[in-house]
Amino acid sequence: MQTMRIEDEIKQPVFKNEYQKGLINLIYTAGWLQQQQAAAFRQFDLTLPQFNVLRILRGQHPKPATVNLLIERMLDKTSNASRIVDKLETKGLVTRTVCPSNRRAVDIRITEPGLELLHRIDESVKEHHGLQMLTLEETQQLNQILDKIRD
Amino acid sequence: MQTMRIEDEIKQPVFKNEYQKGLINLIYTAGWLQQQQAAAFRQFDLTLPQFNVLRILRGQHPKPATVNLLIERMLDKTSNASRIVDKLETKGLVTRTVCPSNRRAVDIRITEPGLELLHRIDESVKEHHGLQMLTLEETQQLNQILDKIRD
DNA sequence: TGCAAATATATGTACATACATTTAATGTCG
DNA sequence: CGACATTAAATGTATGTACATATATTTGCA
């Protein structure tokens, strides 16, 4: 398959300049990747933010996490961690208990079924990281440029 | 200000490899740019998708657009164009009339106040395209890599 | 000690997203 | 011509996002 130029995909004839194209291209491509990933998680009845929270909890396991810790580590800092944990709790993938040493805080832990689900997902998506089509050098360039954007 | 490494921003010590880092970096950076832009549009009481729809309508002006045409050209193809047009209609920025030649379709047009608003935004954000910090060469590299990702 | 500020989380509201379903108009083909 | 598929848009429902506010607990300091 031929490379799909961003101009063709969104049917805008021409960009004013390479910078304008870059901005649109970056946002469009990230959305495209997110949709690919979301589709992959649908078979496990997980959304992308739910998966990310679950992965953070596995990283802490067997220590608990608090909502604050989740917010710190989530990609989208302003999203509502509380309500994402709600959904995971309903599915039995995490538990929520009042933190004994600070009763304002809540200890959140991944459950055995949660760990098993992540393990099944790992098996299923192994080696499919989303950027298989890039060379190592291209990936390094990409990372360097993205870091510079957020200077 | 020093470049903020993605490792520091999301507090994950180390990525498995450059590819995994690239994927997270790409999604994180696009979200970061979107938030910057959304904040800029808030003063005009517009969300990002509303602004994008309005820009497509200006591109068509004085011809009308249909909902289908909006969906084709929007960055996020699966979003709900109908309801975004609802909001713009409520604000008086677009009009909706049944298409005379095909009564299933709806002709959507940008209004004078809509054009004026876009013009004010143009003046305000002129030359601030979001990727000012990159050289032309870096921007070209970025575009080439992003196009390759969506092969 | 006691009261105000800070902290941790939850809740409310408006908007957007993702996907399925519905409604209405049009096209097609026996 | 008429049943049936197709097309265009709108609607329904669950989830997530963004931001403001509320509630409860803890901390700090006069």
CSV table of C-alpha atoms (C1' of nucleotides) in Angstrom, one decimal:
chain,number,residue,atom,x,y,z
A,1,MET,CA,0.0,0.0,0.0
A,2,GLN,CA,1.2,3.5,-0.9
A,3,THR,CA,1.8,6.1,1.8
A,4,MET,CA,-1.4,8.0,2.5
A,5,ARG,CA,-0.5,11.7,2.4
A,6,ILE,CA,-2.3,13.8,5.0
A,7,GLU,CA,-3.5,16.1,2.2
A,8,ASP,CA,-5.5,13.3,0.7
A,9,GLU,CA,-6.9,12.0,4.0
A,10,ILE,CA,-8.5,15.2,5.1
A,11,LYS,CA,-9.1,16.4,1.5
A,12,GLN,CA,-7.5,19.8,2.0
A,13,PRO,CA,-5.7,20.6,-1.2
A,14,VAL,CA,-2.6,22.3,0.1
A,15,PHE,CA,-1.2,23.5,3.4
A,16,LYS,CA,0.0,27.1,3.8
A,17,ASN,CA,3.4,25.7,4.9
A,18,GLU,CA,5.2,22.7,6.3
A,19,TYR,CA,4.6,23.9,9.8
A,20,GLN,CA,0.9,24.1,9.5
A,21,LYS,CA,0.9,20.6,7.9
A,22,GLY,CA,3.1,19.3,10.7
A,23,LEU,CA,0.6,20.4,13.4
A,24,ILE,CA,-2.4,18.9,11.7
A,25,ASN,CA,-0.4,15.8,10.8
A,26,LEU,CA,0.7,15.3,14.4
A,27,ILE,CA,-2.8,15.6,15.9
A,28,TYR,CA,-4.3,13.5,13.1
A,29,THR,CA,-1.8,10.7,13.4
A,30,ALA,CA,-2.0,10.5,17.2
A,31,GLY,CA,-5.8,10.3,16.9
A,32,TRP,CA,-5.4,7.6,14.3
A,33,LEU,CA,-3.1,5.6,16.5
A,34,GLN,CA,-5.4,6.0,19.5
A,35,GLN,CA,-8.3,4.6,17.4
A,36,GLN,CA,-6.3,1.6,16.4
A,37,GLN,CA,-5.4,0.9,20.0
A,38,ALA,CA,-8.9,1.5,21.2
A,39,ALA,CA,-10.3,-1.0,18.7
A,40,ALA,CA,-7.7,-3.6,19.9
A,41,PHE,CA,-8.9,-3.1,23.5
A,42,ARG,CA,-12.6,-3.3,22.7
A,43,GLN,CA,-12.5,-7.1,22.6
A,44,PHE,CA,-11.3,-7.0,26.3
A,45,ASP,CA,-14.1,-4.6,27.2
A,46,LEU,CA,-11.6,-1.9,28.2
A,47,THR,CA,-11.2,1.7,27.1
A,48,LEU,CA,-7.8,3.2,26.6
A,49,PRO,CA,-7.8,5.3,29.8
A,50,GLN,CA,-9.1,2.3,31.8
A,51,PHE,CA,-6.2,0.2,30.4
A,52,ASN,CA,-3.7,2.9,31.3
A,53,VAL,CA,-4.9,3.1,34.8
A,54,LEU,CA,-4.8,-0.6,35.2
A,55,ARG,CA,-1.2,-0.7,33.9
A,56,ILE,CA,-0.2,1.9,36.5
A,57,LEU,CA,-1.8,-0.2,39.2
A,58,ARG,CA,0.1,-3.3,38.1
A,59,GLY,CA,3.3,-1.2,38.3
A,60,GLN,CA,2.5,-0.5,41.9
A,61,HIS,CA,1.3,-3.9,42.8
A,62,PRO,CA,1.2,-5.2,45.5
A,63,LYS,CA,1.4,-1.6,46.9
A,64,PRO,CA,-1.7,0.5,46.6
A,65,ALA,CA,-2.0,3.6,44.6
A,66,THR,CA,-4.0,6.7,45.4
A,67,VAL,CA,-6.1,8.8,43.0
A,68,ASN,CA,-3.4,11.5,43.1
A,69,LEU,CA,-0.7,9.0,42.0
A,70,LEU,CA,-2.9,7.9,39.1
A,71,ILE,CA,-3.4,11.5,38.0
A,72,GLU,CA,0.3,12.2,38.2
A,73,ARG,CA,1.1,9.3,35.9
A,74,MET,CA,-1.8,9.4,33.5
A,75,LEU,CA,-1.1,10.7,30.0
A,76,ASP,CA,-4.0,13.1,30.2
A,77,LYS,CA,-3.5,14.9,33.5
A,78,THR,CA,-6.8,16.6,33.6
A,79,SER,CA,-9.0,13.6,33.0
A,80,ASN,CA,-11.1,12.3,35.9
A,81,ALA,CA,-9.3,9.4,37.5
A,82,SER,CA,-12.1,9.0,40.1
A,83,ARG,CA,-14.7,8.0,37.5
A,84,ILE,CA,-12.3,5.8,35.6
A,85,VAL,CA,-11.6,3.9,38.8
A,86,ASP,CA,-15.4,3.7,39.3
A,87,LYS,CA,-15.7,1.7,36.1
A,88,LEU,CA,-12.8,-0.6,36.9
A,89,GLU,CA,-14.2,-1.2,40.4
A,90,THR,CA,-17.6,-2.1,38.9
A,91,LYS,CA,-15.9,-4.7,36.7
A,92,GLY,CA,-14.1,-6.2,39.7
A,93,LEU,CA,-10.6,-5.3,38.3
A,94,VAL,CA,-9.6,-3.0,41.2
A,95,THR,CA,-10.6,-2.5,44.8
A,96,ARG,CA,-11.0,0.8,46.7
A,97,THR,CA,-10.4,1.0,50.4
A,98,VAL,CA,-10.0,4.0,52.7
A,99,CYS,CA,-6.3,4.5,53.4
A,100,PRO,CA,-5.7,3.7,57.1
A,101,SER,CA,-2.9,6.3,57.6
A,102,ASN,CA,-4.8,9.1,55.9
A,103,ARG,CA,-8.5,8.8,55.8
A,104,ARG,CA,-8.8,11.5,53.1
A,105,ALA,CA,-7.0,9.2,50.7
A,106,VAL,CA,-8.2,6.0,49.0
A,107,ASP,CA,-6.0,3.0,48.4
A,108,ILE,CA,-6.6,1.5,45.0
A,109,ARG,CA,-5.3,-2.0,44.2
A,110,ILE,CA,-5.5,-4.2,41.1
A,111,THR,CA,-7.3,-7.5,41.8
A,112,GLU,CA,-6.3,-11.0,40.6
A,113,PRO,CA,-8.9,-10.8,37.7
A,114,GLY,CA,-7.3,-7.4,36.8
A,115,LEU,CA,-3.8,-8.9,36.7
A,116,GLU,CA,-5.1,-11.9,34.6
A,117,LEU,CA,-6.8,-9.5,32.1
A,118,LEU,CA,-3.6,-7.5,31.7
A,119,HIS,CA,-1.7,-10.7,31.2
A,120,ARG,CA,-4.1,-11.9,28.5
A,121,ILE,CA,-3.8,-8.5,26.8
A,122,ASP,CA,0.0,-8.7,26.9
A,123,GLU,CA,-0.1,-12.1,25.2
A,124,SER,CA,-2.4,-10.8,22.5
A,125,VAL,CA,-0.7,-7.6,21.6
A,126,LYS,CA,2.9,-8.7,22.2
A,127,GLU,CA,5.4,-7.0,19.8
A,128,HIS,CA,2.6,-4.9,18.2
A,129,HIS,CA,3.7,-1.6,19.6
A,130,GLY,CA,2.1,0.5,16.8
A,131,LEU,CA,5.3,1.9,15.3
A,132,GLN,CA,6.6,-1.3,13.7
A,133,MET,CA,6.9,0.5,10.3
A,134,LEU,CA,9.6,2.9,11.5
A,135,THR,CA,13.3,2.2,11.6
A,136,LEU,CA,15.1,2.6,14.9
A,137,GLU,CA,16.7,5.8,13.5
A,138,GLU,CA,13.4,7.3,12.5
A,139,THR,CA,11.9,6.5,15.9
A,140,GLN,CA,14.9,8.2,17.6
A,141,GLN,CA,14.4,11.3,15.3
A,142,LEU,CA,10.7,11.3,16.1
A,143,ASN,CA,11.3,11.2,19.9
A,144,GLN,CA,13.9,14.0,19.6
A,145,ILE,CA,11.5,16.2,17.7
A,146,LEU,CA,8.6,15.6,20.0
A,147,ASP,CA,10.7,16.4,23.0
A,148,LYS,CA,11.7,19.6,21.4
A,149,ILE,CA,8.1,20.6,20.7
A,150,ARG,CA,7.3,20.4,24.4
A,151,ASP,CA,10.4,22.5,25.5
B,1,MET,CA,13.9,26.2,29.9
B,2,GLN,CA,15.4,22.8,29.5
B,3,THR,CA,13.7,20.2,27.3
B,4,MET,CA,11.2,18.2,29.3
B,5,ARG,CA,11.9,14.5,28.7
B,6,ILE,CA,8.8,12.4,28.4
B,7,GLU,CA,10.2,10.0,31.0
B,8,ASP,CA,10.1,12.9,33.5
B,9,GLU,CA,6.7,14.2,32.6
B,10,ILE,CA,4.8,10.9,33.1
B,11,LYS,CA,7.1,9.6,35.8
B,12,GLN,CA,7.8,6.3,34.3
B,13,PRO,CA,11.5,5.5,34.9
B,14,VAL,CA,12.4,3.9,31.6
B,15,PHE,CA,10.7,2.6,28.5
B,16,LYS,CA,11.3,-0.9,27.2
B,17,ASN,CA,12.6,0.5,24.0
B,18,GLU,CA,12.7,3.5,21.7
B,19,TYR,CA,9.5,2.4,19.9
B,20,GLN,CA,7.4,2.2,23.0
B,21,LYS,CA,8.7,5.6,24.0
B,22,GLY,CA,7.8,6.9,20.6
B,23,LEU,CA,4.2,5.8,20.7
B,24,ILE,CA,3.6,7.3,24.2
B,25,ASN,CA,5.5,10.4,23.2
B,26,LEU,CA,3.4,10.9,20.1
B,27,ILE,CA,0.1,10.5,21.8
B,28,TYR,CA,1.2,12.6,24.8
B,29,THR,CA,2.6,15.5,22.6
B,30,ALA,CA,-0.5,15.6,20.4
B,31,GLY,CA,-2.7,15.9,23.5
B,32,TRP,CA,-0.4,18.6,24.9
B,33,LEU,CA,-0.7,20.6,21.7
B,34,GLN,CA,-4.5,20.1,21.6
B,35,GLN,CA,-4.8,21.5,25.1
B,36,GLN,CA,-2.7,24.5,24.2
B,37,GLN,CA,-5.0,25.2,21.3
B,38,ALA,CA,-8.2,24.5,23.2
B,39,ALA,CA,-7.1,27.1,25.8
B,40,ALA,CA,-6.5,29.6,23.1
B,41,PHE,CA,-10.0,29.1,21.7
B,42,ARG,CA,-11.7,29.3,25.0
B,43,GLN,CA,-11.6,33.1,24.9
B,44,PHE,CA,-13.7,33.0,21.8
B,45,ASP,CA,-16.2,30.5,23.3
B,46,LEU,CA,-15.3,27.9,20.8
B,47,THR,CA,-14.2,24.3,21.2
B,48,LEU,CA,-11.6,22.8,18.9
B,49,PRO,CA,-14.0,20.7,16.9
B,50,GLN,CA,-16.4,23.7,16.6
B,51,PHE,CA,-13.6,25.8,15.2
B,52,ASN,CA,-12.6,23.1,12.7
B,53,VAL,CA,-16.1,22.8,11.4
B,54,LEU,CA,-16.4,26.6,11.1
B,55,ARG,CA,-13.2,26.6,9.1
B,56,ILE,CA,-14.4,24.0,6.7
B,57,LEU,CA,-17.6,26.0,6.2
B,58,ARG,CA,-15.6,29.1,5.4
B,59,GLY,CA,-13.7,27.1,2.9
B,60,GLN,CA,-17.0,26.3,1.1
B,61,HIS,CA,-18.5,29.7,1.5
B,62,PRO,CA,-20.7,30.9,-0.2
B,63,LYS,CA,-21.5,27.3,-1.2
B,64,PRO,CA,-23.2,25.2,1.5
B,65,ALA,CA,-21.8,22.1,3.0
B,66,THR,CA,-23.7,18.9,4.1
B,67,VAL,CA,-23.1,16.9,7.3
B,68,ASN,CA,-21.4,14.3,5.1
B,69,LEU,CA,-18.9,16.7,3.7
B,70,LEU,CA,-18.1,17.9,7.2
B,71,ILE,CA,-17.5,14.3,8.4
B,72,GLU,CA,-15.2,13.7,5.3
B,73,ARG,CA,-13.0,16.6,6.1
B,74,MET,CA,-12.9,16.6,9.9
B,75,LEU,CA,-9.8,15.3,11.5
B,76,ASP,CA,-11.7,12.9,13.7
B,77,LYS,CA,-14.0,11.1,11.3
B,78,THR,CA,-16.1,9.4,13.9
B,79,SER,CA,-17.1,12.4,15.9
B,80,ASN,CA,-20.7,13.6,15.7
B,81,ALA,CA,-20.9,16.4,13.2
B,82,SER,CA,-24.6,16.8,13.7
B,83,ARG,CA,-24.3,17.8,17.3
B,84,ILE,CA,-21.4,20.1,16.7
B,85,VAL,CA,-23.4,21.9,14.1
B,86,ASP,CA,-26.2,22.1,16.8
B,87,LYS,CA,-24.0,24.1,19.0
B,88,LEU,CA,-22.8,26.4,16.3
B,89,GLU,CA,-26.4,27.0,15.1
B,90,THR,CA,-27.4,27.9,18.7
B,91,LYS,CA,-24.6,30.5,18.7
B,92,GLY,CA,-25.8,31.9,15.4
B,93,LEU,CA,-22.6,31.1,13.6
B,94,VAL,CA,-24.1,28.8,11.0
B,95,THR,CA,-27.5,28.2,9.5
B,96,ARG,CA,-29.2,24.9,8.6
B,97,THR,CA,-31.7,24.5,5.8
B,98,VAL,CA,-33.1,21.5,4.0
B,99,CYS,CA,-31.3,21.0,0.7
B,100,PRO,CA,-33.8,21.7,-2.1
B,101,SER,CA,-32.4,19.1,-4.5
B,102,ASN,CA,-32.2,16.3,-1.9
B,103,ARG,CA,-34.5,16.6,1.0
B,104,ARG,CA,-32.6,14.0,3.0
B,105,ALA,CA,-29.6,16.3,3.1
B,106,VAL,CA,-29.1,19.6,5.0
B,107,ASP,CA,-27.3,22.7,3.7
B,108,ILE,CA,-25.1,24.2,6.3
B,109,ARG,CA,-23.7,27.7,5.8
B,110,ILE,CA,-21.5,29.9,7.8
B,111,THR,CA,-23.2,33.2,8.8
B,112,GLU,CA,-21.7,36.8,8.8
B,113,PRO,CA,-21.1,36.7,12.5
B,114,GLY,CA,-19.4,33.3,12.0
B,115,LEU,CA,-17.1,34.8,9.3
B,116,GLU,CA,-16.4,37.8,11.6
B,117,LEU,CA,-15.5,35.5,14.5
B,118,LEU,CA,-13.0,33.5,12.3
B,119,HIS,CA,-11.5,36.7,11.2
B,120,ARG,CA,-10.9,37.9,14.7
B,121,ILE,CA,-9.4,34.6,15.6
B,122,ASP,CA,-7.1,34.8,12.5
B,123,GLU,CA,-5.8,38.2,13.7
B,124,SER,CA,-5.2,36.9,17.2
B,125,VAL,CA,-3.3,33.7,16.4
B,126,LYS,CA,-1.5,34.8,13.3
B,127,GLU,CA,2.0,33.2,13.0
B,128,HIS,CA,1.4,31.2,16.1
B,129,HIS,CA,1.1,27.8,14.5
B,130,GLY,CA,2.3,25.7,17.4
B,131,LEU,CA,5.5,24.3,16.0
B,132,GLN,CA,7.6,27.5,16.1
B,133,MET,CA,10.4,25.8,17.9
B,134,LEU,CA,11.2,23.4,15.1
B,135,THR,CA,13.5,24.2,12.2
B,136,LEU,CA,12.1,23.7,8.7
B,137,GLU,CA,14.2,20.6,8.3
B,138,GLU,CA,12.9,19.1,11.5
B,139,THR,CA,9.3,19.8,10.5
B,140,GLN,CA,9.9,18.1,7.2
B,141,GLN,CA,11.3,15.1,8.9
B,142,LEU,CA,8.4,15.0,11.3
B,143,ASN,CA,5.9,15.0,8.4
B,144,GLN,CA,7.7,12.3,6.6
B,145,ILE,CA,7.8,10.1,9.6
B,146,LEU,CA,4.1,10.7,10.5
B,147,ASP,CA,3.0,9.9,6.9
B,148,LYS,CA,5.0,6.7,7.1
B,149,ILE,CA,3.3,5.7,10.3
B,150,ARG,CA,-0.1,5.8,8.6
B,151,ASP,CA,1.1,3.7,5.6
C,1,DT,C1',-6.9,24.4,71.8
C,2,DG,C1',-9.3,25.9,67.9
C,3,DC,C1',-9.9,27.7,63.6
C,4,DA,C1',-8.4,28.7,58.9
C,5,DA,C1',-5.8,26.8,55.1
C,6,DA,C1',-4.4,22.9,52.6
C,7,DT,C1',-5.1,18.3,50.9
C,8,DA,C1',-7.6,14.1,48.8
C,9,DT,C1',-11.3,12.7,46.6
C,10,DA,C1',-15.9,13.0,44.8
C,11,DT,C1',-19.7,15.3,42.3
C,12,DG,C1',-22.0,18.5,38.9
C,13,DT,C1',-22.4,20.3,34.3
C,14,DA,C1',-21.4,21.0,29.5
C,15,DC,C1',-19.2,19.2,25.7
C,16,DA,C1',-17.2,15.6,22.8
C,17,DT,C1',-16.5,10.7,21.3
C,18,DA,C1',-17.8,6.0,19.9
C,19,DC,C1',-21.0,3.2,18.3
C,20,DA,C1',-25.7,1.4,17.5
C,21,DT,C1',-30.3,2.5,16.2
C,22,DT,C1',-34.0,5.3,14.1
C,23,DT,C1',-36.4,8.2,10.8
C,24,DA,C1',-37.1,10.0,6.4
C,25,DA,C1',-36.1,10.5,1.5
C,26,DT,C1',-34.3,8.5,-2.6
C,27,DG,C1',-32.8,5.0,-5.8
C,28,DT,C1',-33.4,0.5,-8.0
C,29,DC,C1',-35.0,-3.4,-10.0
C,30,DG,C1',-38.4,-7.1,-10.6
D,1,DC,C1',-45.6,0.6,-10.0
D,2,DG,C1',-44.1,-1.1,-5.6
D,3,DA,C1',-41.2,-3.6,-2.3
D,4,DC,C1',-36.6,-3.2,-0.7
D,5,DA,C1',-32.1,-1.6,-0.2
D,6,DT,C1',-29.4,2.6,0.2
D,7,DT,C1',-28.4,7.1,1.7
D,8,DA,C1',-28.4,11.4,4.9
D,9,DA,C1',-29.1,13.0,9.1
D,10,DA,C1',-30.6,12.7,13.9
D,11,DT,C1',-31.0,10.4,18.2
D,12,DG,C1',-29.8,7.3,22.2
D,13,DT,C1',-26.5,5.6,25.5
D,14,DA,C1',-22.2,4.9,27.7
D,15,DT,C1',-17.8,6.8,28.3
D,16,DG,C1',-14.4,10.3,28.7
D,17,DT,C1',-12.8,15.4,29.1
D,18,DA,C1',-12.5,20.0,31.2
D,19,DC,C1',-13.4,22.8,34.7
D,20,DA,C1',-15.8,24.4,38.9
D,21,DT,C1',-17.5,23.3,43.2
D,22,DA,C1',-18.4,20.4,47.4
D,23,DT,C1',-17.2,17.3,51.3
D,24,DA,C1',-14.3,15.4,54.5
D,25,DT,C1',-9.9,15.1,56.7
D,26,DT,C1',-5.6,16.8,58.2
D,27,DT,C1',-2.2,20.3,59.1
D,28,DG,C1',-0.4,24.5,60.9
D,29,DC,C1',-0.2,28.2,63.6
D,30,DA,C1',-2.1,32.2,66.4
